[in-house]
Short mmCIF file of C-alpha atoms and ligand atoms in Angstrom, two decimals:
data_model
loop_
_atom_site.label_atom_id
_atom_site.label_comp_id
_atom_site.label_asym_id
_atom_site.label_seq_id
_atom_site.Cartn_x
_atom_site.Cartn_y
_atom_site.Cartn_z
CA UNK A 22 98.68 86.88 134.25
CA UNK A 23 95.97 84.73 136.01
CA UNK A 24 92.24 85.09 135.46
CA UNK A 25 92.41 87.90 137.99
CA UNK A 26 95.24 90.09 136.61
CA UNK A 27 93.64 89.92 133.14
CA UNK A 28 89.94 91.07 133.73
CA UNK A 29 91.74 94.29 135.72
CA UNK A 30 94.88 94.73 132.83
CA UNK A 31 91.39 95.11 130.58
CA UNK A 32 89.46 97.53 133.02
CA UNK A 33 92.54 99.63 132.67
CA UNK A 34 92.22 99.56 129.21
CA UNK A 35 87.91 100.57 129.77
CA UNK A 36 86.86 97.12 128.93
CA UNK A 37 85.24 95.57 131.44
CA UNK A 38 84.35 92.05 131.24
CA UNK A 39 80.98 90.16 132.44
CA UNK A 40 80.94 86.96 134.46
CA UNK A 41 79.57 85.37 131.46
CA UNK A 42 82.70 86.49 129.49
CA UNK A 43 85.08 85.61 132.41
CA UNK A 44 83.44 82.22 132.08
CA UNK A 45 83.95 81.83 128.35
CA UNK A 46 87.42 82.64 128.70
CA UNK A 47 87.98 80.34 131.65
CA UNK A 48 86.14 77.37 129.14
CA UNK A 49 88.16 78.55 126.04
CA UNK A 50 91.67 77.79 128.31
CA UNK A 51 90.22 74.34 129.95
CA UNK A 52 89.14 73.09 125.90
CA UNK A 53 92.74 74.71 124.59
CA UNK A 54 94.74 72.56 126.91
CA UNK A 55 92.64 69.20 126.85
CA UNK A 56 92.27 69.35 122.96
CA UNK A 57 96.10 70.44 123.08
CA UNK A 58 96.60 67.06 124.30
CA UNK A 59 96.06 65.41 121.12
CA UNK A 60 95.49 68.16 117.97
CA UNK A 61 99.03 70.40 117.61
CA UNK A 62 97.28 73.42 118.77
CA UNK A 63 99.84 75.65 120.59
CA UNK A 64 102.90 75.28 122.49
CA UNK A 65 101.81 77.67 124.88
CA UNK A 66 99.55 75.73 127.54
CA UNK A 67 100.27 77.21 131.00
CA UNK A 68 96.88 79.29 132.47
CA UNK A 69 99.12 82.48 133.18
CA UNK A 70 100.65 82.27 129.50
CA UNK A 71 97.65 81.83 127.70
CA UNK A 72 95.55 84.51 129.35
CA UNK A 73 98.65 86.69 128.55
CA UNK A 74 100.24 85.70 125.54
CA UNK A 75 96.92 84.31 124.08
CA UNK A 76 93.91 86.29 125.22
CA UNK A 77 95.06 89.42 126.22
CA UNK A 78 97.24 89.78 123.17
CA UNK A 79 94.89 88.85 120.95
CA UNK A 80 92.34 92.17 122.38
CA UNK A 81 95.08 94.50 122.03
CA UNK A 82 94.02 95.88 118.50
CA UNK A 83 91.25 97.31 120.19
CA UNK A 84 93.06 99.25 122.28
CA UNK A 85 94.28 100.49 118.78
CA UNK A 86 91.51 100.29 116.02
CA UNK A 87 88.60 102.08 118.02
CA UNK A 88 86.00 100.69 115.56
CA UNK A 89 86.70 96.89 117.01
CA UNK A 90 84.24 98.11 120.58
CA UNK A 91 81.58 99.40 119.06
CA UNK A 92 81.19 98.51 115.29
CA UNK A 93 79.30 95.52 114.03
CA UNK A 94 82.25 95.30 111.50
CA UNK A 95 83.14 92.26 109.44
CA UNK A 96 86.00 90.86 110.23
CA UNK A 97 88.13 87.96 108.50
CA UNK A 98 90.88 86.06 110.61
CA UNK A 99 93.80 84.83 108.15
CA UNK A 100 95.49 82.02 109.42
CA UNK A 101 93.50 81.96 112.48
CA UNK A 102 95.04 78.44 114.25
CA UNK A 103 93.49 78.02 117.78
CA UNK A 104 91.26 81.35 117.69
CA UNK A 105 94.24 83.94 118.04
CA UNK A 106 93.41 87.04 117.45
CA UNK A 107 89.34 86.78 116.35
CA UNK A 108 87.86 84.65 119.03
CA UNK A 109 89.05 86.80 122.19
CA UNK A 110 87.89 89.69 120.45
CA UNK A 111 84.66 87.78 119.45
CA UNK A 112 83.69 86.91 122.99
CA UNK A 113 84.76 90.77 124.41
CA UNK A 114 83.35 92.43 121.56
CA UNK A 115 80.15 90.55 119.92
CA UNK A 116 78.63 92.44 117.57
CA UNK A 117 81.75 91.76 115.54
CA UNK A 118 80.69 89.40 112.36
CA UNK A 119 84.20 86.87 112.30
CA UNK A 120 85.14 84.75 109.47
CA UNK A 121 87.82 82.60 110.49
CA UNK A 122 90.18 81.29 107.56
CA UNK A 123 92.93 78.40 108.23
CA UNK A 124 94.54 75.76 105.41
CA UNK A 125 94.84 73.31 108.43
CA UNK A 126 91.23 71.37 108.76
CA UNK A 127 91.83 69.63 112.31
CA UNK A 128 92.75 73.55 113.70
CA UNK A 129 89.01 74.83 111.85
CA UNK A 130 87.17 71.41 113.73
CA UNK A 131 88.91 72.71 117.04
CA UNK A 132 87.55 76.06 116.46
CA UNK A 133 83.93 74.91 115.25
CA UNK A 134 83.77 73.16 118.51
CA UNK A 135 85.00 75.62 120.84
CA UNK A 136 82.29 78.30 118.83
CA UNK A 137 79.68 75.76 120.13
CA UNK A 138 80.95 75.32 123.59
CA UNK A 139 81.27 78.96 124.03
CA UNK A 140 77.76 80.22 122.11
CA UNK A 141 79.48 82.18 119.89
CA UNK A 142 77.32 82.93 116.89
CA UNK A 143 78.03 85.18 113.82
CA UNK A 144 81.22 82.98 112.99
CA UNK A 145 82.15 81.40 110.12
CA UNK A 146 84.53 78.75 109.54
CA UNK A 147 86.84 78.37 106.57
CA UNK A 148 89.18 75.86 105.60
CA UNK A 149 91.04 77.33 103.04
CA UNK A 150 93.82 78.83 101.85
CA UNK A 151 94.37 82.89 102.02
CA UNK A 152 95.66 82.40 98.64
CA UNK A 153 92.52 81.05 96.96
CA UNK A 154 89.94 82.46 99.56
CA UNK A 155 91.04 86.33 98.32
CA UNK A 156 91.46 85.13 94.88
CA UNK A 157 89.54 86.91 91.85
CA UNK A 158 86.69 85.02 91.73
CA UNK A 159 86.08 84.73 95.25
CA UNK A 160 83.01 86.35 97.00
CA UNK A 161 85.39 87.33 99.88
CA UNK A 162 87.66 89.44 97.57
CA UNK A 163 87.50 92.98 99.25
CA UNK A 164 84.52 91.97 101.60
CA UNK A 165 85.48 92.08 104.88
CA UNK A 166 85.83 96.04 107.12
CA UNK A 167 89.02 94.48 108.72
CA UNK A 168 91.27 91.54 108.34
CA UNK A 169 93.10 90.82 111.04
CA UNK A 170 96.89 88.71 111.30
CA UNK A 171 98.77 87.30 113.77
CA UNK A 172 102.27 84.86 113.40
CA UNK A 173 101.40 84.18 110.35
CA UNK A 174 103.78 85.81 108.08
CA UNK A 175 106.23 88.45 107.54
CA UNK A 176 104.92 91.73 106.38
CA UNK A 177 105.30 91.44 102.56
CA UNK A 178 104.01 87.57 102.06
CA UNK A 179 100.88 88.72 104.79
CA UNK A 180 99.98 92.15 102.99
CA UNK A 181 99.57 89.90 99.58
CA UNK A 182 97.43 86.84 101.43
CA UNK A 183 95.34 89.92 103.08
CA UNK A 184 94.82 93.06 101.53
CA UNK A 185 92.59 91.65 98.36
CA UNK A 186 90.39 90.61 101.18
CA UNK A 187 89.81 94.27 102.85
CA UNK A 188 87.28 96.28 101.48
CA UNK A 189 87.96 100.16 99.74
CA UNK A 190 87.95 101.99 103.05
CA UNK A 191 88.41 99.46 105.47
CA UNK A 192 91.46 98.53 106.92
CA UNK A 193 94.44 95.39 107.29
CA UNK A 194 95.92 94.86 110.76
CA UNK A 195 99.02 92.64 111.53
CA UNK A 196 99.92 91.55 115.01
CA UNK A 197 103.76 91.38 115.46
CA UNK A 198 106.12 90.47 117.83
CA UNK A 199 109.32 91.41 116.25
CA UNK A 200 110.81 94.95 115.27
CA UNK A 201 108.80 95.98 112.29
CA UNK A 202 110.48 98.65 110.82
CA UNK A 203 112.51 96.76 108.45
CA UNK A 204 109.99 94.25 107.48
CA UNK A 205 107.72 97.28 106.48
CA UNK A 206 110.81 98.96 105.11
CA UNK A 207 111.02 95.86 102.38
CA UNK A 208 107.14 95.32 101.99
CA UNK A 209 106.00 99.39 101.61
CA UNK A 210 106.18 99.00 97.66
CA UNK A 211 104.38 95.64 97.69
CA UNK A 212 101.65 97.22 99.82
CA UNK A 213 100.92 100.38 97.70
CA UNK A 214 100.74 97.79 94.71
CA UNK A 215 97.91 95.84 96.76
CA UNK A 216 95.90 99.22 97.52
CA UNK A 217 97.52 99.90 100.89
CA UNK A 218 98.62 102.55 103.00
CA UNK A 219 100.56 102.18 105.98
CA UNK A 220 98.77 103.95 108.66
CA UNK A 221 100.37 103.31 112.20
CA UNK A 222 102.75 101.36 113.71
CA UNK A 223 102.20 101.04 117.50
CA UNK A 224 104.38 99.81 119.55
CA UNK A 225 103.92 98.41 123.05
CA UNK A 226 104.64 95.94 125.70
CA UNK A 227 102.89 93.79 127.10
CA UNK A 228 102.43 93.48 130.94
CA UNK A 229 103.86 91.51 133.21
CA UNK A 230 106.45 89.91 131.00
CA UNK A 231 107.05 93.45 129.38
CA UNK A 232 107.40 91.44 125.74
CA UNK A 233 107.34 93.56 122.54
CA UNK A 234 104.81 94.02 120.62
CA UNK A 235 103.67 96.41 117.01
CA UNK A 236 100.08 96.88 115.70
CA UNK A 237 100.81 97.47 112.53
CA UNK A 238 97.27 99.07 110.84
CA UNK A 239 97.37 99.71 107.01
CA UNK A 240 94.26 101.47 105.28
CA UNK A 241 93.04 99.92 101.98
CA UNK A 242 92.91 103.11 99.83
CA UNK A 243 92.46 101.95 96.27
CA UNK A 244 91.12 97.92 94.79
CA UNK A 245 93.72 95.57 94.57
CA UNK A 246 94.26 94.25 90.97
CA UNK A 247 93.42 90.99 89.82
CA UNK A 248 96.79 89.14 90.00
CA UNK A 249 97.36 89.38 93.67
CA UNK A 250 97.42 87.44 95.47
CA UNK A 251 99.62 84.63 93.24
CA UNK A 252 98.55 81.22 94.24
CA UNK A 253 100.67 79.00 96.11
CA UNK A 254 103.64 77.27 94.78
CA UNK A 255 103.59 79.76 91.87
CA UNK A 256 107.35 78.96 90.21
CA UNK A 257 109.70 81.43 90.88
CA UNK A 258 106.86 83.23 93.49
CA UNK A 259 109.30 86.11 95.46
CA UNK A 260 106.93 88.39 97.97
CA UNK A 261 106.24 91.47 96.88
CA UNK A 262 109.47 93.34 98.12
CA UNK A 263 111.35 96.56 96.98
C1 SAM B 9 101.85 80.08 113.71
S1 SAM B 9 100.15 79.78 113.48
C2 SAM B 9 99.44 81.23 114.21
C3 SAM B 9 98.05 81.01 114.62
C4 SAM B 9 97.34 82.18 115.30
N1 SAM B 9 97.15 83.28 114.37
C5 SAM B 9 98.07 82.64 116.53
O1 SAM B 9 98.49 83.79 116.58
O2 SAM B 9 98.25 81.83 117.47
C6 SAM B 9 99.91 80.10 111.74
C7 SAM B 9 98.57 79.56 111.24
O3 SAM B 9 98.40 80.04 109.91
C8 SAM B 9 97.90 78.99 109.09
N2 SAM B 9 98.33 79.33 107.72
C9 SAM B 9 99.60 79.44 107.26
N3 SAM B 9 99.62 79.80 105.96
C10 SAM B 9 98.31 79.92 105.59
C11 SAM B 9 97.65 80.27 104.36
N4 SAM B 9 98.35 80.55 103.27
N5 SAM B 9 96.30 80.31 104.35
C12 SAM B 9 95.57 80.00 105.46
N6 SAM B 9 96.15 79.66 106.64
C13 SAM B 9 97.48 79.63 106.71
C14 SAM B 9 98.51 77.72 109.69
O4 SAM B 9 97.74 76.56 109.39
C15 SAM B 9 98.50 78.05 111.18
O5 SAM B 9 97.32 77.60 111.81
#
Protein backbone atom coordinates (compact mmCIF):
# COMPACT_ATOMS: atom_id res chain seq x y z
CA UNK A 1 0.00 0.00 0.00
CA UNK A 2 1.95 3.19 -1.05
CA UNK A 3 1.11 6.70 0.08
CA UNK A 4 -1.45 6.71 -2.73
CA UNK A 5 -3.40 3.46 -2.06
CA UNK A 6 -3.71 4.42 1.62
CA UNK A 7 -5.23 8.04 1.54
CA UNK A 8 -8.04 6.29 -1.04
CA UNK A 9 -8.34 2.66 1.22
CA UNK A 10 -9.32 5.64 3.97
CA UNK A 11 -11.74 7.71 1.65
CA UNK A 12 -13.48 4.42 1.27
CA UNK A 13 -13.74 4.12 4.71
CA UNK A 14 -15.20 8.34 4.78
CA UNK A 15 -11.98 9.58 6.14
CA UNK A 16 -10.43 11.76 4.11
CA UNK A 17 -7.08 12.96 4.81
CA UNK A 18 -5.51 16.66 4.40
CA UNK A 19 -2.17 17.40 2.76
CA UNK A 20 -1.02 18.36 6.08
CA UNK A 21 -1.92 14.84 7.38
CA UNK A 22 -0.52 13.12 4.21
CA UNK A 23 2.61 15.01 5.16
CA UNK A 24 2.75 13.89 8.77
CA UNK A 25 2.39 10.47 7.76
CA UNK A 26 4.97 10.68 5.01
CA UNK A 27 7.48 12.34 8.09
CA UNK A 28 6.29 9.70 10.67
CA UNK A 29 7.65 6.75 7.93
CA UNK A 30 11.04 8.81 6.92
CA UNK A 31 11.81 9.27 11.20
CA UNK A 32 10.52 5.35 11.72
CA UNK A 33 13.09 4.02 9.33
CA UNK A 34 16.15 6.41 10.09
CA UNK A 35 15.63 6.07 13.96
CA UNK A 36 15.02 2.23 13.08
CA UNK A 37 18.52 2.30 12.15
CA UNK A 38 19.82 2.44 15.53
CA UNK A 39 16.77 2.16 18.43
CA UNK A 40 14.95 -1.60 17.96
CA UNK A 41 11.85 0.00 16.80
CA UNK A 42 10.10 -2.41 14.36
CA UNK A 43 10.99 -5.03 12.03
CA UNK A 44 8.69 -3.78 9.61
CA UNK A 45 10.57 -0.89 7.58
CA UNK A 46 9.48 -1.13 3.92
CA UNK A 47 7.14 2.22 2.83
CA UNK A 48 4.32 -0.17 1.43
CA UNK A 49 4.39 -2.29 4.80
CA UNK A 50 4.33 0.37 7.12
CA UNK A 51 1.56 2.44 5.57
CA UNK A 52 -0.30 -0.96 5.62
CA UNK A 53 0.62 -2.95 8.40
CA UNK A 54 1.48 0.18 10.53
CA UNK A 55 -0.74 3.13 9.71
CA UNK A 56 -3.62 1.86 8.22
CA UNK A 57 -3.97 -0.85 10.80
CA UNK A 58 -3.52 1.15 13.47
CA UNK A 59 -6.99 3.55 12.16
CA UNK A 60 -8.99 0.57 11.80
CA UNK A 61 -10.78 0.84 15.30
CA UNK A 62 -12.39 3.70 13.95
CA UNK A 63 -13.91 2.11 11.40
CA UNK A 64 -15.29 0.17 14.50
CA UNK A 65 -15.65 2.40 17.69
CA UNK A 66 -17.60 5.42 16.03
CA UNK A 67 -16.75 7.67 19.03
CA UNK A 68 -12.78 7.64 17.87
CA UNK A 69 -13.98 10.55 14.66
CA UNK A 70 -15.69 12.75 16.46
CA UNK A 71 -15.18 12.55 20.32
CA UNK A 72 -12.55 14.49 22.17
CA UNK A 73 -12.19 11.18 24.19
CA UNK A 74 -9.25 10.25 26.37
CA UNK A 75 -7.46 7.74 25.26
CA UNK A 76 -4.49 5.64 26.90
CA UNK A 77 -2.10 3.52 24.57
CA UNK A 78 -0.74 0.35 26.62
CA UNK A 79 2.34 -0.79 25.38
CA UNK A 80 2.42 1.71 22.72
CA UNK A 81 6.24 0.88 21.09
CA UNK A 82 6.76 3.07 17.93
CA UNK A 83 3.20 4.89 18.05
CA UNK A 84 1.02 1.77 16.94
CA UNK A 85 -2.20 2.16 17.34
CA UNK A 86 -2.51 5.97 19.12
CA UNK A 87 -0.36 8.12 16.96
CA UNK A 88 -2.08 7.29 13.44
CA UNK A 89 -5.23 7.82 15.04
CA UNK A 90 -3.80 11.01 16.76
CA UNK A 91 -2.76 12.67 13.54
CA UNK A 92 -6.33 11.48 11.58
CA UNK A 93 -8.39 12.18 14.43
CA UNK A 94 -7.04 15.22 16.77
CA UNK A 95 -9.29 16.09 19.14
CA UNK A 96 -8.42 12.74 20.68
CA UNK A 97 -6.47 13.46 24.21
CA UNK A 98 -3.56 10.27 23.95
CA UNK A 99 -1.59 9.07 26.78
CA UNK A 100 0.95 6.85 25.56
CA UNK A 101 2.28 4.15 28.17
CA UNK A 102 5.52 1.88 27.35
CA UNK A 103 8.09 0.07 30.12
CA UNK A 104 10.80 0.57 27.36
CA UNK A 105 12.32 4.36 27.84
CA UNK A 106 14.41 4.58 24.43
CA UNK A 107 10.75 3.52 22.52
CA UNK A 108 8.88 6.73 24.83
CA UNK A 109 12.21 9.21 23.65
CA UNK A 110 11.41 7.96 19.97
CA UNK A 111 7.88 8.84 20.42
CA UNK A 112 8.49 12.29 22.34
CA UNK A 113 10.47 13.20 19.34
CA UNK A 114 8.38 12.16 16.60
CA UNK A 115 5.24 14.19 18.75
CA UNK A 116 7.55 17.23 18.18
CA UNK A 117 8.43 16.65 14.61
CA UNK A 118 4.90 16.04 13.76
CA UNK A 119 3.08 19.01 16.09
CA UNK A 120 1.16 16.73 17.78
CA UNK A 121 -0.09 18.23 21.00
CA UNK A 122 -2.50 16.75 23.66
CA UNK A 123 -0.01 13.71 24.17
CA UNK A 124 1.43 12.46 26.99
CA UNK A 125 4.29 10.30 27.44
CA UNK A 126 4.69 7.55 30.00
CA UNK A 127 7.37 5.34 30.82
CA UNK A 128 5.92 2.92 32.86
CA UNK A 129 4.67 -0.18 33.41
CA UNK A 130 0.74 -1.10 32.74
CA UNK A 131 1.09 -2.91 35.88
CA UNK A 132 1.91 0.00 38.19
CA UNK A 133 0.43 2.84 35.94
CA UNK A 134 -3.38 1.15 36.56
CA UNK A 135 -2.43 0.25 40.00
CA UNK A 136 -4.67 1.40 43.10
CA UNK A 137 -3.15 4.37 43.89
CA UNK A 138 -2.65 5.62 40.57
CA UNK A 139 -4.47 8.77 39.20
CA UNK A 140 -4.91 6.85 35.87
CA UNK A 141 -6.92 4.01 37.55
CA UNK A 142 -10.30 4.10 35.55
CA UNK A 143 -9.46 7.54 33.86
CA UNK A 144 -9.18 7.17 30.47
CA UNK A 145 -12.87 6.82 27.80
CA UNK A 146 -10.81 4.14 25.86
CA UNK A 147 -7.67 2.17 26.16
CA UNK A 148 -6.51 0.93 23.29
CA UNK A 149 -3.95 -2.51 22.61
CA UNK A 150 -2.13 -3.77 20.03
CA UNK A 151 0.68 -7.01 20.05
CA UNK A 152 0.99 -6.63 23.26
CA UNK A 153 -0.53 -9.53 24.91
CA UNK A 154 -2.90 -12.29 24.77
CA UNK A 155 -6.39 -11.55 25.78
CA UNK A 156 -6.38 -12.58 29.49
CA UNK A 157 -2.74 -11.01 30.60
CA UNK A 158 -4.03 -7.58 28.33
CA UNK A 159 -7.68 -7.37 29.89
CA UNK A 160 -5.79 -7.34 33.53
CA UNK A 161 -2.86 -4.61 32.39
CA UNK A 162 -6.02 -2.58 30.81
CA UNK A 163 -9.31 -2.67 32.09
CA UNK A 164 -8.45 -0.91 35.72
CA UNK A 165 -7.45 1.85 33.42
CA UNK A 166 -11.00 2.35 31.51
CA UNK A 167 -13.40 4.37 33.07
CA UNK A 168 -17.31 3.00 34.26
CA UNK A 169 -18.84 3.41 30.83
CA UNK A 170 -16.08 3.65 28.64
CA UNK A 171 -14.68 1.02 26.80
CA UNK A 172 -11.18 -1.52 26.27
CA UNK A 173 -10.19 -2.29 22.67
CA UNK A 174 -7.56 -4.96 21.63
CA UNK A 175 -6.09 -5.11 18.17
CA UNK A 176 -5.43 -8.77 17.11
CA UNK A 177 -4.05 -10.57 14.48
CA UNK A 178 -4.72 -14.08 15.40
CA UNK A 179 -8.14 -16.07 15.75
CA UNK A 180 -9.64 -14.74 18.90
CA UNK A 181 -12.21 -16.92 19.78
CA UNK A 182 -10.29 -19.14 21.97
CA UNK A 183 -8.19 -16.59 23.59
CA UNK A 184 -11.54 -14.85 24.64
CA UNK A 185 -12.95 -18.29 25.30
CA UNK A 186 -10.09 -18.66 28.26
CA UNK A 187 -10.05 -14.88 29.35
CA UNK A 188 -14.24 -14.24 29.49
CA UNK A 189 -14.17 -15.08 33.38
CA UNK A 190 -11.05 -12.98 33.99
CA UNK A 191 -12.76 -10.09 32.20
CA UNK A 192 -16.16 -10.07 34.07
CA UNK A 193 -13.87 -10.16 37.30
CA UNK A 194 -12.10 -6.83 35.97
CA UNK A 195 -15.62 -5.07 35.20
CA UNK A 196 -15.82 -6.13 31.57
CA UNK A 197 -18.13 -7.10 29.03
CA UNK A 198 -17.28 -8.43 25.83
CA UNK A 199 -19.02 -6.39 23.31
CA UNK A 200 -17.91 -7.25 19.64
CA UNK A 201 -15.57 -9.12 17.97
CA UNK A 202 -14.99 -7.87 14.37
CA UNK A 203 -13.34 -9.52 12.12
CA UNK A 204 -11.72 -8.31 8.92
CA UNK A 205 -8.98 -8.28 6.45
CA UNK A 206 -6.94 -6.10 5.60
CA UNK A 207 -6.36 -4.93 1.94
CA UNK A 208 -4.06 -5.73 -0.32
CA UNK A 209 -2.35 -8.49 1.57
CA UNK A 210 -5.91 -9.73 2.70
CA UNK A 211 -4.18 -10.52 6.41
CA UNK A 212 -6.56 -11.24 9.34
CA UNK A 213 -7.48 -9.15 11.60
CA UNK A 214 -10.28 -8.93 15.09
CA UNK A 215 -11.28 -5.69 16.92
CA UNK A 216 -12.05 -7.03 19.85
CA UNK A 217 -14.19 -4.03 21.93
CA UNK A 218 -15.14 -4.87 25.60
CA UNK A 219 -17.39 -2.32 27.64
CA UNK A 220 -16.28 -1.56 31.24
CA UNK A 221 -19.63 -2.14 33.04
CA UNK A 222 -18.83 -2.21 36.73
CA UNK A 223 -15.13 -0.74 38.82
CA UNK A 224 -12.52 -3.09 38.84
CA UNK A 225 -11.44 -4.12 42.42
CA UNK A 226 -8.42 -3.17 44.02
CA UNK A 227 -6.17 -6.25 43.47
CA UNK A 228 -6.04 -6.17 39.75
CA UNK A 229 -3.96 -5.72 38.18
CA UNK A 230 -1.10 -7.98 40.28
CA UNK A 231 2.23 -6.40 39.84
CA UNK A 232 4.83 -7.91 37.88
CA UNK A 233 6.79 -10.88 38.86
CA UNK A 234 4.07 -11.61 41.47
CA UNK A 235 5.18 -15.50 42.54
CA UNK A 236 3.07 -17.93 41.25
CA UNK A 237 1.16 -14.87 38.98
CA UNK A 238 -1.22 -17.21 36.34
CA UNK A 239 -3.55 -14.67 34.04
CA UNK A 240 -6.78 -14.51 34.91
CA UNK A 241 -8.13 -17.65 32.95
CA UNK A 242 -11.20 -20.01 33.43
C1 LIG B 1 5.38 -6.05 20.31
S1 LIG B 1 5.46 -4.39 20.85
C2 LIG B 1 4.00 -3.73 20.10
C3 LIG B 1 4.09 -2.26 19.96
C4 LIG B 1 2.90 -1.57 19.29
N1 LIG B 1 1.71 -1.66 20.12
C5 LIG B 1 2.64 -2.12 17.91
O1 LIG B 1 1.55 -2.63 17.68
O2 LIG B 1 3.53 -2.04 17.04
C6 LIG B 1 4.97 -4.51 22.57
C7 LIG B 1 5.30 -3.23 23.34
O3 LIG B 1 4.69 -3.35 24.62
C8 LIG B 1 5.60 -2.90 25.61
N2 LIG B 1 5.21 -3.60 26.85
C9 LIG B 1 5.21 -4.93 27.08
N3 LIG B 1 4.74 -5.22 28.32
C10 LIG B 1 4.44 -4.01 28.88
C11 LIG B 1 3.91 -3.63 30.16
N4 LIG B 1 3.62 -4.53 31.09
N5 LIG B 1 3.71 -2.31 30.40
C12 LIG B 1 4.02 -1.37 29.46
N6 LIG B 1 4.53 -1.68 28.24
C13 LIG B 1 4.72 -2.98 27.95
C14 LIG B 1 6.98 -3.26 25.06
O4 LIG B 1 8.02 -2.44 25.60
C15 LIG B 1 6.78 -3.02 23.56
O5 LIG B 1 7.14 -1.70 23.19
Amino acid sequence: MNPEEFRAALAKQGIELTATQEQQFADYFHYLVATNEHVNLTTITAEPEVYLKHFYDSLTPAFYVPGIRTEPLTICDVGAGAGFPSLPLKIVFPQLKVAIVDSLNKRITFLNDLAAKLDLTGVAFHHARAEEFGGKRSEHREAYDLVLARAVARMSVLSELCLPLVKVGGQFVALKAAQTANELAVSQTGIVTLGGQLSADEAFNLPVSNDPRHIVVIDKVKHTPKKYPRKAGTPNREPLED
